[in-house]
Short mmCIF file of N, CA and C in Angstrom, two decimals:
data_model
loop_
_atom_site.label_atom_id
_atom_site.label_comp_id
_atom_site.label_asym_id
_atom_site.label_seq_id
_atom_site.Cartn_x
_atom_site.Cartn_y
_atom_site.Cartn_z
N ASP A 25 6.71 53.25 132.81
CA ASP A 25 7.51 52.06 133.12
C ASP A 25 8.77 51.98 132.28
N LEU A 26 8.73 52.56 131.10
CA LEU A 26 9.87 52.49 130.18
C LEU A 26 10.75 53.74 130.23
N LEU A 27 10.46 54.66 131.13
CA LEU A 27 11.16 55.94 131.13
C LEU A 27 12.67 55.78 131.32
N ASP A 28 13.11 54.86 132.18
CA ASP A 28 14.55 54.67 132.37
C ASP A 28 15.22 54.31 131.05
N GLU A 29 14.66 53.35 130.36
CA GLU A 29 15.22 52.91 129.08
C GLU A 29 15.15 54.01 128.02
N ILE A 30 14.02 54.70 127.96
CA ILE A 30 13.86 55.78 126.98
C ILE A 30 14.86 56.90 127.25
N GLU A 31 15.07 57.24 128.52
CA GLU A 31 16.04 58.29 128.84
C GLU A 31 17.45 57.87 128.43
N ILE A 32 17.82 56.64 128.69
CA ILE A 32 19.14 56.15 128.31
C ILE A 32 19.32 56.24 126.79
N ASP A 33 18.31 55.77 126.05
CA ASP A 33 18.37 55.82 124.59
C ASP A 33 18.40 57.26 124.08
N THR A 34 17.64 58.14 124.71
CA THR A 34 17.59 59.55 124.30
C THR A 34 18.94 60.21 124.54
N LYS A 35 19.54 59.96 125.70
CA LYS A 35 20.86 60.53 125.99
C LYS A 35 21.91 60.02 125.00
N ALA A 36 21.82 58.75 124.63
CA ALA A 36 22.77 58.20 123.65
C ALA A 36 22.56 58.85 122.28
N ALA A 37 21.32 59.04 121.89
CA ALA A 37 21.03 59.67 120.59
C ALA A 37 21.53 61.11 120.56
N ILE A 38 21.34 61.83 121.66
CA ILE A 38 21.82 63.21 121.74
C ILE A 38 23.34 63.22 121.66
N ALA A 39 23.98 62.38 122.44
CA ALA A 39 25.45 62.35 122.47
C ALA A 39 26.03 62.05 121.09
N ALA A 40 25.36 61.20 120.33
CA ALA A 40 25.84 60.83 118.99
C ALA A 40 25.68 61.96 117.98
N ARG A 41 24.81 62.94 118.28
CA ARG A 41 24.49 63.97 117.29
C ARG A 41 24.88 65.38 117.69
N VAL A 42 24.97 65.65 118.97
CA VAL A 42 25.06 67.04 119.42
C VAL A 42 26.30 67.76 118.87
N GLU A 43 27.40 67.08 118.73
CA GLU A 43 28.60 67.74 118.22
C GLU A 43 28.40 68.20 116.78
N ALA A 44 27.69 67.42 115.98
CA ALA A 44 27.44 67.78 114.59
C ALA A 44 26.42 68.92 114.47
N TRP A 45 25.55 69.06 115.47
CA TRP A 45 24.53 70.10 115.41
C TRP A 45 25.12 71.49 115.33
N LYS A 46 26.26 71.69 115.96
CA LYS A 46 26.84 73.05 115.96
C LYS A 46 27.28 73.49 114.57
N PHE A 47 27.38 72.56 113.63
CA PHE A 47 27.82 72.89 112.27
C PHE A 47 26.68 73.02 111.28
N HIS A 48 25.46 72.68 111.70
CA HIS A 48 24.33 72.80 110.78
C HIS A 48 23.88 74.25 110.75
N PRO A 49 23.78 74.86 109.56
CA PRO A 49 23.46 76.29 109.49
C PRO A 49 22.15 76.69 110.18
N LEU A 50 21.15 75.82 110.18
CA LEU A 50 19.89 76.16 110.84
C LEU A 50 19.95 75.98 112.36
N LEU A 51 20.90 75.19 112.83
CA LEU A 51 21.02 74.93 114.27
C LEU A 51 22.07 75.81 114.95
N GLN A 52 23.00 76.35 114.17
CA GLN A 52 24.09 77.15 114.77
C GLN A 52 23.59 78.26 115.68
N PRO A 53 22.59 79.06 115.29
CA PRO A 53 22.16 80.14 116.18
C PRO A 53 21.55 79.62 117.48
N HIS A 54 21.09 78.39 117.48
CA HIS A 54 20.41 77.81 118.64
C HIS A 54 21.33 76.93 119.47
N PHE A 55 22.51 76.63 118.92
CA PHE A 55 23.35 75.62 119.55
C PHE A 55 23.75 75.94 120.98
N PRO A 56 24.17 77.16 121.33
CA PRO A 56 24.54 77.41 122.73
C PRO A 56 23.40 77.13 123.71
N VAL A 57 22.19 77.42 123.30
CA VAL A 57 21.04 77.18 124.18
C VAL A 57 20.75 75.68 124.26
N VAL A 58 20.77 74.99 123.13
CA VAL A 58 20.55 73.55 123.12
C VAL A 58 21.64 72.86 123.93
N GLU A 59 22.86 73.29 123.76
CA GLU A 59 23.98 72.69 124.50
C GLU A 59 23.78 72.87 126.01
N ALA A 60 23.30 74.03 126.44
CA ALA A 60 23.03 74.25 127.86
C ALA A 60 21.93 73.31 128.34
N ALA A 61 20.88 73.12 127.54
CA ALA A 61 19.80 72.20 127.91
C ALA A 61 20.33 70.77 128.04
N VAL A 62 21.21 70.38 127.12
CA VAL A 62 21.81 69.04 127.17
C VAL A 62 22.61 68.86 128.46
N LYS A 63 23.39 69.86 128.82
CA LYS A 63 24.21 69.76 130.05
C LYS A 63 23.32 69.60 131.28
N HIS A 64 22.26 70.38 131.35
CA HIS A 64 21.34 70.25 132.48
C HIS A 64 20.67 68.87 132.49
N TYR A 65 20.26 68.41 131.35
CA TYR A 65 19.60 67.11 131.23
C TYR A 65 20.53 65.99 131.69
N ASN A 66 21.77 66.05 131.23
CA ASN A 66 22.74 65.01 131.60
C ASN A 66 23.07 65.03 133.09
N LYS A 67 22.92 66.17 133.74
CA LYS A 67 23.17 66.27 135.19
C LYS A 67 21.92 65.94 136.01
N GLY A 68 20.81 65.67 135.34
CA GLY A 68 19.58 65.36 136.06
C GLY A 68 18.80 66.59 136.48
N ASP A 69 19.18 67.75 135.97
CA ASP A 69 18.45 68.99 136.26
C ASP A 69 17.37 69.14 135.19
N TYR A 70 16.32 68.36 135.34
CA TYR A 70 15.27 68.28 134.33
C TYR A 70 14.45 69.57 134.25
N LEU A 71 14.26 70.21 135.37
CA LEU A 71 13.51 71.46 135.39
C LEU A 71 14.19 72.49 134.47
N SER A 72 15.48 72.70 134.66
CA SER A 72 16.21 73.67 133.83
C SER A 72 16.23 73.24 132.36
N ALA A 73 16.47 71.96 132.13
CA ALA A 73 16.53 71.46 130.75
C ALA A 73 15.21 71.71 130.03
N THR A 74 14.10 71.45 130.71
CA THR A 74 12.79 71.64 130.10
C THR A 74 12.52 73.12 129.83
N LEU A 75 12.81 73.95 130.82
CA LEU A 75 12.56 75.39 130.65
C LEU A 75 13.40 76.00 129.53
N ILE A 76 14.58 75.49 129.33
CA ILE A 76 15.47 75.99 128.27
C ILE A 76 15.02 75.46 126.91
N LEU A 77 14.68 74.18 126.86
CA LEU A 77 14.49 73.50 125.58
C LEU A 77 13.17 73.82 124.86
N TYR A 78 12.06 73.85 125.57
CA TYR A 78 10.77 73.96 124.89
C TYR A 78 10.63 75.23 124.04
N PRO A 79 11.00 76.41 124.52
CA PRO A 79 10.91 77.58 123.63
C PRO A 79 11.90 77.49 122.46
N ARG A 80 13.05 76.86 122.68
CA ARG A 80 14.07 76.79 121.64
C ARG A 80 13.63 75.87 120.50
N ILE A 81 12.84 74.88 120.78
CA ILE A 81 12.30 74.01 119.72
C ILE A 81 11.55 74.87 118.72
N GLU A 82 10.72 75.77 119.23
CA GLU A 82 10.01 76.67 118.32
C GLU A 82 10.99 77.56 117.56
N GLY A 83 12.06 77.98 118.19
CA GLY A 83 13.08 78.78 117.52
C GLY A 83 13.70 78.06 116.34
N VAL A 84 13.97 76.77 116.49
CA VAL A 84 14.51 75.97 115.38
C VAL A 84 13.48 75.90 114.26
N MET A 85 12.22 75.71 114.63
CA MET A 85 11.16 75.67 113.61
C MET A 85 11.08 77.01 112.87
N ARG A 86 11.24 78.11 113.58
CA ARG A 86 11.20 79.44 112.95
C ARG A 86 12.39 79.62 112.01
N SER A 87 13.57 79.14 112.40
CA SER A 87 14.73 79.24 111.51
C SER A 87 14.48 78.51 110.21
N LEU A 88 13.88 77.33 110.29
CA LEU A 88 13.55 76.58 109.09
C LEU A 88 12.51 77.33 108.27
N HIS A 89 11.51 77.85 108.94
CA HIS A 89 10.42 78.57 108.25
C HIS A 89 10.96 79.79 107.49
N PHE A 90 11.84 80.56 108.12
CA PHE A 90 12.34 81.78 107.49
C PHE A 90 13.46 81.52 106.48
N LYS A 91 13.82 80.26 106.30
CA LYS A 91 14.77 79.92 105.23
C LYS A 91 14.18 80.29 103.88
N ASP A 92 12.86 80.23 103.79
CA ASP A 92 12.14 80.64 102.58
C ASP A 92 11.84 82.13 102.70
N PRO A 93 12.42 82.98 101.84
CA PRO A 93 12.19 84.42 101.95
C PRO A 93 10.73 84.81 101.70
N ASN A 94 9.95 83.94 101.08
CA ASN A 94 8.55 84.22 100.82
C ASN A 94 7.62 83.49 101.79
N ALA A 95 8.17 83.05 102.90
CA ALA A 95 7.38 82.29 103.87
C ALA A 95 6.24 83.14 104.41
N PRO A 96 5.09 82.51 104.62
CA PRO A 96 3.97 83.25 105.21
C PRO A 96 4.25 83.54 106.69
N LYS A 97 3.34 84.26 107.30
CA LYS A 97 3.45 84.59 108.72
C LYS A 97 3.77 83.32 109.52
N PRO A 98 4.68 83.40 110.49
CA PRO A 98 5.07 82.19 111.22
C PRO A 98 4.08 81.79 112.31
N SER A 99 2.86 81.48 111.93
CA SER A 99 1.86 81.00 112.89
C SER A 99 2.23 79.56 113.29
N GLN A 100 1.58 79.07 114.31
CA GLN A 100 1.84 77.69 114.73
C GLN A 100 1.59 76.72 113.58
N GLY A 101 0.47 76.89 112.90
CA GLY A 101 0.15 76.00 111.78
C GLY A 101 1.18 76.09 110.67
N ASN A 102 1.63 77.29 110.36
CA ASN A 102 2.63 77.45 109.30
C ASN A 102 3.98 76.88 109.72
N LEU A 103 4.35 77.04 110.98
CA LEU A 103 5.61 76.45 111.47
C LEU A 103 5.56 74.93 111.36
N ILE A 104 4.45 74.36 111.76
CA ILE A 104 4.29 72.91 111.68
C ILE A 104 4.34 72.45 110.23
N ALA A 105 3.61 73.13 109.36
CA ALA A 105 3.58 72.75 107.95
C ALA A 105 4.97 72.84 107.32
N THR A 106 5.70 73.90 107.63
CA THR A 106 7.05 74.04 107.10
C THR A 106 7.93 72.91 107.59
N THR A 107 7.84 72.60 108.86
CA THR A 107 8.66 71.54 109.44
C THR A 107 8.42 70.21 108.73
N VAL A 108 7.17 69.90 108.50
CA VAL A 108 6.83 68.60 107.94
C VAL A 108 7.01 68.57 106.43
N THR A 109 6.62 69.62 105.72
CA THR A 109 6.66 69.58 104.25
C THR A 109 8.04 69.89 103.68
N ASN A 110 8.88 70.60 104.40
CA ASN A 110 10.20 70.93 103.86
C ASN A 110 11.24 69.87 104.15
N ALA A 111 10.85 68.85 104.88
CA ALA A 111 11.79 67.78 105.18
C ALA A 111 12.12 66.99 103.91
N ASN A 112 13.35 66.58 103.80
CA ASN A 112 13.76 65.73 102.67
C ASN A 112 13.39 64.29 103.01
N LEU A 113 12.12 63.99 102.90
CA LEU A 113 11.62 62.67 103.23
C LEU A 113 10.99 62.04 102.02
N PRO A 114 10.89 60.74 102.03
CA PRO A 114 10.10 60.11 100.96
C PRO A 114 8.68 60.69 101.02
N PRO A 115 8.01 60.80 99.90
CA PRO A 115 6.69 61.44 99.90
C PRO A 115 5.61 60.63 100.64
N HIS A 116 5.90 59.42 100.98
CA HIS A 116 4.89 58.57 101.62
C HIS A 116 4.71 58.95 103.08
N PRO A 117 3.47 59.14 103.54
CA PRO A 117 3.24 59.54 104.94
C PRO A 117 3.66 58.49 105.96
N PHE A 118 3.95 57.28 105.50
CA PHE A 118 4.36 56.23 106.42
C PHE A 118 5.87 56.00 106.35
N SER A 119 6.65 57.03 105.97
CA SER A 119 8.09 56.90 105.99
C SER A 119 8.53 56.63 107.43
N LEU A 120 9.75 56.24 107.62
CA LEU A 120 10.23 55.89 108.96
C LEU A 120 10.10 57.03 109.96
N LEU A 121 10.15 58.26 109.51
CA LEU A 121 10.02 59.39 110.42
C LEU A 121 8.56 59.76 110.71
N LEU A 122 7.62 59.10 110.08
CA LEU A 122 6.19 59.31 110.32
C LEU A 122 5.83 60.79 110.35
N PRO A 123 6.01 61.49 109.24
CA PRO A 123 5.76 62.93 109.25
C PRO A 123 4.33 63.31 109.62
N ALA A 124 3.36 62.53 109.22
CA ALA A 124 1.97 62.86 109.56
C ALA A 124 1.74 62.73 111.06
N ARG A 125 2.34 61.74 111.69
CA ARG A 125 2.19 61.57 113.14
C ARG A 125 2.94 62.66 113.89
N PHE A 126 4.10 63.05 113.39
CA PHE A 126 4.85 64.13 114.03
C PHE A 126 4.08 65.44 113.92
N GLU A 127 3.48 65.67 112.77
CA GLU A 127 2.65 66.86 112.59
C GLU A 127 1.50 66.86 113.61
N GLN A 128 0.85 65.75 113.78
CA GLN A 128 -0.24 65.63 114.75
C GLN A 128 0.29 65.87 116.17
N TYR A 129 1.44 65.32 116.49
CA TYR A 129 2.02 65.51 117.82
C TYR A 129 2.32 66.99 118.07
N LEU A 130 2.90 67.65 117.09
CA LEU A 130 3.20 69.07 117.26
C LEU A 130 1.93 69.88 117.50
N ARG A 131 0.89 69.58 116.74
CA ARG A 131 -0.39 70.30 116.88
C ARG A 131 -1.05 70.03 118.23
N GLU A 132 -1.14 68.77 118.60
CA GLU A 132 -1.95 68.39 119.75
C GLU A 132 -1.20 68.39 121.07
N ILE A 133 0.10 68.25 121.05
CA ILE A 133 0.87 68.14 122.30
C ILE A 133 1.82 69.33 122.46
N TYR A 134 2.73 69.50 121.51
CA TYR A 134 3.72 70.57 121.67
C TYR A 134 3.06 71.95 121.67
N PHE A 135 2.20 72.24 120.71
CA PHE A 135 1.49 73.52 120.64
C PHE A 135 0.07 73.41 121.23
N ALA A 136 -0.12 72.53 122.16
CA ALA A 136 -1.45 72.30 122.73
C ALA A 136 -2.05 73.57 123.30
N ALA A 137 -3.35 73.72 123.08
CA ALA A 137 -4.07 74.83 123.72
C ALA A 137 -4.07 74.58 125.22
N PHE A 138 -4.16 75.64 126.01
CA PHE A 138 -4.12 75.46 127.45
C PHE A 138 -4.96 76.53 128.13
N ASN A 139 -5.34 76.24 129.34
CA ASN A 139 -6.05 77.18 130.17
C ASN A 139 -5.05 77.73 131.19
N PRO A 140 -4.64 79.00 131.07
CA PRO A 140 -3.62 79.52 131.98
C PRO A 140 -4.03 79.50 133.46
N LYS A 141 -5.35 79.42 133.71
CA LYS A 141 -5.81 79.35 135.10
C LYS A 141 -5.73 77.93 135.65
N ASN A 142 -5.66 76.97 134.74
CA ASN A 142 -5.59 75.57 135.15
C ASN A 142 -4.73 74.80 134.15
N PRO A 143 -3.44 75.13 134.07
CA PRO A 143 -2.59 74.48 133.07
C PRO A 143 -2.32 73.02 133.44
N ALA A 144 -2.16 72.23 132.44
CA ALA A 144 -1.84 70.82 132.64
C ALA A 144 -0.69 70.43 131.73
N GLY A 145 0.26 69.73 132.26
CA GLY A 145 1.34 69.17 131.46
C GLY A 145 2.35 70.18 130.95
N VAL A 146 3.22 69.65 130.13
CA VAL A 146 4.30 70.44 129.55
C VAL A 146 4.03 70.61 128.06
N SER A 147 3.97 71.84 127.62
CA SER A 147 3.84 72.16 126.20
C SER A 147 4.61 73.45 125.96
N ARG A 148 4.70 73.83 124.73
CA ARG A 148 5.37 75.09 124.42
C ARG A 148 4.68 76.23 125.15
N HIS A 149 3.36 76.22 125.21
CA HIS A 149 2.62 77.31 125.83
C HIS A 149 2.75 77.32 127.35
N THR A 150 2.60 76.17 127.98
CA THR A 150 2.68 76.17 129.44
C THR A 150 4.07 76.55 129.92
N VAL A 151 5.09 76.11 129.19
CA VAL A 151 6.47 76.46 129.58
C VAL A 151 6.75 77.92 129.27
N SER A 152 6.47 78.35 128.06
CA SER A 152 6.82 79.71 127.65
C SER A 152 6.01 80.79 128.35
N HIS A 153 4.79 80.46 128.76
CA HIS A 153 3.96 81.43 129.48
C HIS A 153 4.15 81.33 130.99
N GLY A 154 5.05 80.47 131.41
CA GLY A 154 5.39 80.39 132.82
C GLY A 154 4.34 79.78 133.71
N VAL A 155 3.48 78.93 133.15
CA VAL A 155 2.42 78.34 133.97
C VAL A 155 2.50 76.80 134.02
N ALA A 156 3.56 76.22 133.48
CA ALA A 156 3.70 74.77 133.56
C ALA A 156 3.82 74.38 135.02
N PRO A 157 3.07 73.38 135.44
CA PRO A 157 3.19 72.95 136.84
C PRO A 157 4.63 72.49 137.11
N PRO A 158 5.24 72.95 138.18
CA PRO A 158 6.61 72.53 138.48
C PRO A 158 6.77 71.01 138.50
N SER A 159 5.73 70.31 138.92
CA SER A 159 5.81 68.85 138.96
C SER A 159 5.94 68.24 137.56
N ALA A 160 5.55 68.97 136.53
CA ALA A 160 5.64 68.48 135.16
C ALA A 160 7.00 68.79 134.52
N LEU A 161 7.78 69.62 135.16
CA LEU A 161 9.12 69.97 134.65
C LEU A 161 10.10 68.93 135.18
N ASN A 162 9.86 67.70 134.77
CA ASN A 162 10.57 66.57 135.34
C ASN A 162 11.30 65.79 134.26
N ARG A 163 11.76 64.61 134.62
CA ARG A 163 12.52 63.78 133.70
C ARG A 163 11.71 63.45 132.44
N LYS A 164 10.44 63.12 132.61
CA LYS A 164 9.60 62.80 131.46
C LYS A 164 9.43 64.02 130.55
N GLY A 165 9.15 65.19 131.13
CA GLY A 165 8.99 66.39 130.32
C GLY A 165 10.25 66.75 129.55
N ALA A 166 11.40 66.64 130.21
CA ALA A 166 12.67 66.94 129.54
C ALA A 166 12.96 65.92 128.45
N THR A 167 12.73 64.66 128.73
CA THR A 167 12.98 63.61 127.74
C THR A 167 12.09 63.79 126.52
N LEU A 168 10.82 64.10 126.75
CA LEU A 168 9.92 64.36 125.62
C LEU A 168 10.41 65.54 124.78
N GLY A 169 10.90 66.58 125.44
CA GLY A 169 11.44 67.73 124.71
C GLY A 169 12.60 67.33 123.82
N PHE A 170 13.50 66.51 124.34
CA PHE A 170 14.63 66.09 123.51
C PHE A 170 14.20 65.13 122.41
N LEU A 171 13.20 64.33 122.64
CA LEU A 171 12.68 63.49 121.56
C LEU A 171 12.07 64.34 120.45
N ILE A 172 11.38 65.41 120.83
CA ILE A 172 10.84 66.34 119.83
C ILE A 172 11.98 66.96 119.03
N LEU A 173 13.01 67.42 119.74
CA LEU A 173 14.15 68.05 119.06
C LEU A 173 14.84 67.05 118.13
N LEU A 174 15.05 65.82 118.58
CA LEU A 174 15.69 64.82 117.73
C LEU A 174 14.88 64.57 116.46
N GLN A 175 13.57 64.49 116.59
CA GLN A 175 12.71 64.29 115.42
C GLN A 175 12.78 65.51 114.49
N LEU A 176 12.71 66.69 115.09
CA LEU A 176 12.76 67.93 114.31
C LEU A 176 14.07 68.03 113.54
N VAL A 177 15.17 67.77 114.20
CA VAL A 177 16.48 67.85 113.54
C VAL A 177 16.58 66.83 112.41
N ALA A 178 16.02 65.66 112.61
CA ALA A 178 16.06 64.64 111.55
C ALA A 178 15.28 65.07 110.32
N MET A 179 14.36 66.01 110.50
CA MET A 179 13.54 66.48 109.38
C MET A 179 14.10 67.74 108.72
N LEU A 180 15.19 68.28 109.26
CA LEU A 180 15.79 69.46 108.65
C LEU A 180 16.43 69.10 107.32
N PRO A 181 16.54 70.07 106.43
CA PRO A 181 17.29 69.82 105.20
C PRO A 181 18.72 69.46 105.55
N PRO A 182 19.37 68.68 104.72
CA PRO A 182 20.76 68.30 105.00
C PRO A 182 21.68 69.51 105.11
N ASN A 183 22.69 69.36 105.94
CA ASN A 183 23.73 70.37 106.03
C ASN A 183 24.41 70.41 104.66
N PRO A 184 24.54 71.59 104.03
CA PRO A 184 25.13 71.64 102.68
C PRO A 184 26.57 71.13 102.64
N VAL A 185 27.27 71.17 103.76
CA VAL A 185 28.66 70.71 103.78
C VAL A 185 28.72 69.19 103.95
N THR A 186 28.02 68.66 104.94
CA THR A 186 28.10 67.23 105.23
C THR A 186 27.08 66.40 104.47
N LYS A 187 26.04 67.06 103.93
CA LYS A 187 24.94 66.40 103.21
C LYS A 187 24.11 65.49 104.13
N VAL A 188 24.22 65.71 105.44
CA VAL A 188 23.47 64.90 106.41
C VAL A 188 22.46 65.80 107.11
N ALA A 189 21.23 65.32 107.25
CA ALA A 189 20.21 66.09 107.97
C ALA A 189 20.62 66.21 109.43
N GLY A 190 20.53 67.39 109.94
CA GLY A 190 20.81 67.62 111.35
C GLY A 190 22.26 67.44 111.72
N ALA A 191 23.14 67.39 110.74
CA ALA A 191 24.57 67.22 111.06
C ALA A 191 25.37 68.24 110.31
#
């Protein structure tokens, strides 16, 4: 029921940040792909936006993970841990960005286990393995992907030039 309002707010949040993303060292390698997803999303091509965005979210997480030269193997759990623990956040789990809840969301929704013979919903696995139901590659799926990206970018270390996270 709230999807119209959430999409409007999500598009506004993206528009306010996307130009700065191209200058963040961890986002620069991903920016052309993210920018293409944004263009498709803004045109209402949710299928393309979703297919482009979901694998790239993991790519951003990998860039953050490999920032540490001694990082362990980039498993799903390690990518999630790096994303949440390397953020410049107050140490309290109830900070405004809710790192513990985002960690849970990444584990249970974004990296959700799936049955390739009977896939359900949109996740990194259903999209990247090419089994996401086409009906799920819709406005809600694309909007959720951008909400994940916005949260992820907010948790990145600040840009050394601007001193702003995700900018």
